[in-house]
XYZ file of N, CA and C in Angstrom:
249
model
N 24.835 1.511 -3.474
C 24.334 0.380 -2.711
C 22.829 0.268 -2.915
N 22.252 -0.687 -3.615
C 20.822 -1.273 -3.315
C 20.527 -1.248 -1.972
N 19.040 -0.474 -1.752
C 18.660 -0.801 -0.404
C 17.370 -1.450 -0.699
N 16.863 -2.005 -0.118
C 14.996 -2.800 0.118
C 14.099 -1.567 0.275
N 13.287 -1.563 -0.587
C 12.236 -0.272 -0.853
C 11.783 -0.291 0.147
N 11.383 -0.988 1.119
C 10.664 -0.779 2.512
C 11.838 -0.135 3.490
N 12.653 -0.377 3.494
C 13.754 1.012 4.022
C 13.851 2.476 3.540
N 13.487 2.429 2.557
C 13.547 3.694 2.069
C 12.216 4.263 1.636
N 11.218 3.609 1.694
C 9.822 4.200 1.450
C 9.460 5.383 2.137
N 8.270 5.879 1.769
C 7.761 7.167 2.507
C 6.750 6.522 3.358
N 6.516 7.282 4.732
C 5.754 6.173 5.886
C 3.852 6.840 5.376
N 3.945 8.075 4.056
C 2.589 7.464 3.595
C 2.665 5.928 2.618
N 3.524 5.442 2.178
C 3.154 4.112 1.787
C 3.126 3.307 2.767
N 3.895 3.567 3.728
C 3.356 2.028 4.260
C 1.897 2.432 5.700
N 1.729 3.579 5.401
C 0.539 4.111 6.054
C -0.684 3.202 5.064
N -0.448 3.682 3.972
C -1.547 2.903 3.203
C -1.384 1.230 3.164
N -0.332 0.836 2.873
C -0.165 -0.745 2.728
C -1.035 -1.709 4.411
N -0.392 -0.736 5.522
C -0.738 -1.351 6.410
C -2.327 -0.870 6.669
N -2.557 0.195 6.331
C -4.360 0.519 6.443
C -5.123 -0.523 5.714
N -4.461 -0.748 4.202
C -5.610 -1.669 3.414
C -5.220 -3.327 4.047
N -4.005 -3.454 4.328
C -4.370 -4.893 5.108
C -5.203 -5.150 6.327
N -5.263 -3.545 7.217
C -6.140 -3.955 8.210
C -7.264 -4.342 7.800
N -7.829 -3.179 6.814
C -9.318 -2.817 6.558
C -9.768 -3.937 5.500
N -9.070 -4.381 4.879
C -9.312 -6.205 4.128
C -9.363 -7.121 5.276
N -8.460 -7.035 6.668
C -8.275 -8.173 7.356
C -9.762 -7.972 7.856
N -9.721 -6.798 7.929
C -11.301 -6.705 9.438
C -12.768 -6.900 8.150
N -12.635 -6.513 6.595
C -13.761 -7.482 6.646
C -14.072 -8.723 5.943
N -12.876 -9.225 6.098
C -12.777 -10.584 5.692
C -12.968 -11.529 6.914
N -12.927 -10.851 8.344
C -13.179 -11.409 9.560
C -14.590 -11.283 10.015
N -15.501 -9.938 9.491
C -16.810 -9.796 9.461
C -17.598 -10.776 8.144
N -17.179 -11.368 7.079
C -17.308 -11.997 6.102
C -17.589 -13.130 6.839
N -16.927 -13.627 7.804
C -16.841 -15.015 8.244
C -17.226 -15.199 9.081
N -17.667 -13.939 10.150
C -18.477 -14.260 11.148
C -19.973 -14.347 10.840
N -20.263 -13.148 9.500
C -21.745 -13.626 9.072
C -22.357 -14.923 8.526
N -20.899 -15.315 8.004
C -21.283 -16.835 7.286
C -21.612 -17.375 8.178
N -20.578 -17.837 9.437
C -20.623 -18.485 10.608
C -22.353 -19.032 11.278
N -22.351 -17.257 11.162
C -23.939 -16.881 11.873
C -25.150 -16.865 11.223
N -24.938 -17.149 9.761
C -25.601 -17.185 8.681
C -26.639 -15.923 8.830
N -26.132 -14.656 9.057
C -26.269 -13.519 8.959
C -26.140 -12.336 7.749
N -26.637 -12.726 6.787
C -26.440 -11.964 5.491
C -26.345 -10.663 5.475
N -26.954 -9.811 6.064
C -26.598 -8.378 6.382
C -25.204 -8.215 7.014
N -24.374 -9.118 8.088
C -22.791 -8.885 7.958
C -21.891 -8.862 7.194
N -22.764 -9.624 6.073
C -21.544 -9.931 4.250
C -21.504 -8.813 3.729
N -23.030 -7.976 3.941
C -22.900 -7.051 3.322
C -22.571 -5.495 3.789
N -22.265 -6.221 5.196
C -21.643 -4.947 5.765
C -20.015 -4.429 6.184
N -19.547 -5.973 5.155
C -18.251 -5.966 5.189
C -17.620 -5.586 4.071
N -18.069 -5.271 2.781
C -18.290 -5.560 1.774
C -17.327 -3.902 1.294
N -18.138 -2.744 2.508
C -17.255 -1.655 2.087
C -15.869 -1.698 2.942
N -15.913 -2.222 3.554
C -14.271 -2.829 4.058
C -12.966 -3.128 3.453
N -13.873 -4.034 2.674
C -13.029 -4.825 1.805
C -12.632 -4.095 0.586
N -13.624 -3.212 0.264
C -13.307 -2.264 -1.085
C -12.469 -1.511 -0.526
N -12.639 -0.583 0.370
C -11.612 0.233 0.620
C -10.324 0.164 0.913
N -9.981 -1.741 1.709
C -9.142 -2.041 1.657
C -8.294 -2.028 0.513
N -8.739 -2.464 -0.727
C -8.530 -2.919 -2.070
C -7.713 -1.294 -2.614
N -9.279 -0.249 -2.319
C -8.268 1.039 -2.959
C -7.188 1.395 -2.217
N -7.289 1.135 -0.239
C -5.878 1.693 -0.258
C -4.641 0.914 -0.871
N -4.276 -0.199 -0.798
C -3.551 -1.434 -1.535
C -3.167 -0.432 -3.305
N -4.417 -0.257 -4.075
C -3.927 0.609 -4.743
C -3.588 1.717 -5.185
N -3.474 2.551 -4.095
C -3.088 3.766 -3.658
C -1.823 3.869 -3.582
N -1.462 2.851 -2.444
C 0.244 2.671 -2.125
C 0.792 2.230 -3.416
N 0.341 1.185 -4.220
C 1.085 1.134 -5.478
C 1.340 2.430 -6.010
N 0.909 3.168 -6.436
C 0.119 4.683 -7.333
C 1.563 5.516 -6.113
N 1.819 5.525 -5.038
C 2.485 6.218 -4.011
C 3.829 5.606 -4.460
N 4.060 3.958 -3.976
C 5.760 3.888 -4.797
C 6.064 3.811 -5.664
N 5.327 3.781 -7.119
C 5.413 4.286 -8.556
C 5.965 6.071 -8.591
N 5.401 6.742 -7.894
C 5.707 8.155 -7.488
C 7.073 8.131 -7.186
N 7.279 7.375 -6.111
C 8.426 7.797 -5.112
C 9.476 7.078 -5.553
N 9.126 6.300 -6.968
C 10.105 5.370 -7.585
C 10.561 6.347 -8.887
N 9.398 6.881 -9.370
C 10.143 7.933 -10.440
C 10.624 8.923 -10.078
N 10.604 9.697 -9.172
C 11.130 11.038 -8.282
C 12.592 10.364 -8.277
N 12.956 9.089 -7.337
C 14.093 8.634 -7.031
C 15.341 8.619 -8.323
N 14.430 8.311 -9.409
C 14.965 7.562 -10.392
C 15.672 9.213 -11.619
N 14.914 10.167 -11.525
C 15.256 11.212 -11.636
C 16.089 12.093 -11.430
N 16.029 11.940 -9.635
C 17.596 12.554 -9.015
C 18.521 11.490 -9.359
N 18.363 10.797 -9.375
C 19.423 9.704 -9.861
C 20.068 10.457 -11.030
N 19.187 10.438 -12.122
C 19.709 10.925 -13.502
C 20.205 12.403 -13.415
N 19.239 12.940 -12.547
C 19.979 14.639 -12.463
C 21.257 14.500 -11.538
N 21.648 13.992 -10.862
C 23.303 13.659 -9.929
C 23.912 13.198 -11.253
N 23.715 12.299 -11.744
C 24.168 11.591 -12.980
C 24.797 12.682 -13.870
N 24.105 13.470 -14.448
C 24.191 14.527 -15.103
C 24.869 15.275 -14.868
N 25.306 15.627 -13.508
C 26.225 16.869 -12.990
C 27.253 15.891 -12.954
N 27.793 14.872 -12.445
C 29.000 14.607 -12.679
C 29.526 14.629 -14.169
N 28.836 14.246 -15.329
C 29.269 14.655 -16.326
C 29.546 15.579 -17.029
């Protein structure tokens, strides 16, 4: 049976997926309040927000690439013993 990778993920991926959407949401919300305020030191104090958001985002990729070849392995090693 196919299941939806978000059922079966490890809760460090979606630890990371949901960290880098916060940490993109919160400074893409400081992004816009400096504009707002025409406050240039808030752009740039959102700026490591947004990066870090970005690496966790590609972290979790890098995490279900992992947890996709591990899977895909026992697959083949079960595979193997029935034959």
């Amino acid at each position: 049976m196919i299941n939806d990778f978000w059922e079966t993920a490890p809760p460090a991926y979606k630890y990371a997926v949901f960290g880098g959407m916060g940490l993109t949401f919160i400074g893409i919300v400081i992004i816009v309040i400096g504009a707002l305020t025409s406050t240039a030191s808030m752009t740039f104090i959102a700026l490591p927000f947004v990066g870090v958001g970005l690496l966790a985002h590609m972290a979790s990729l890098g995490l279900r690439g992992h947890n996709i070849r591990k899977e895909l392995k026992a697959a083949e090693k079960r595979e193997a013993e029935r034959n």
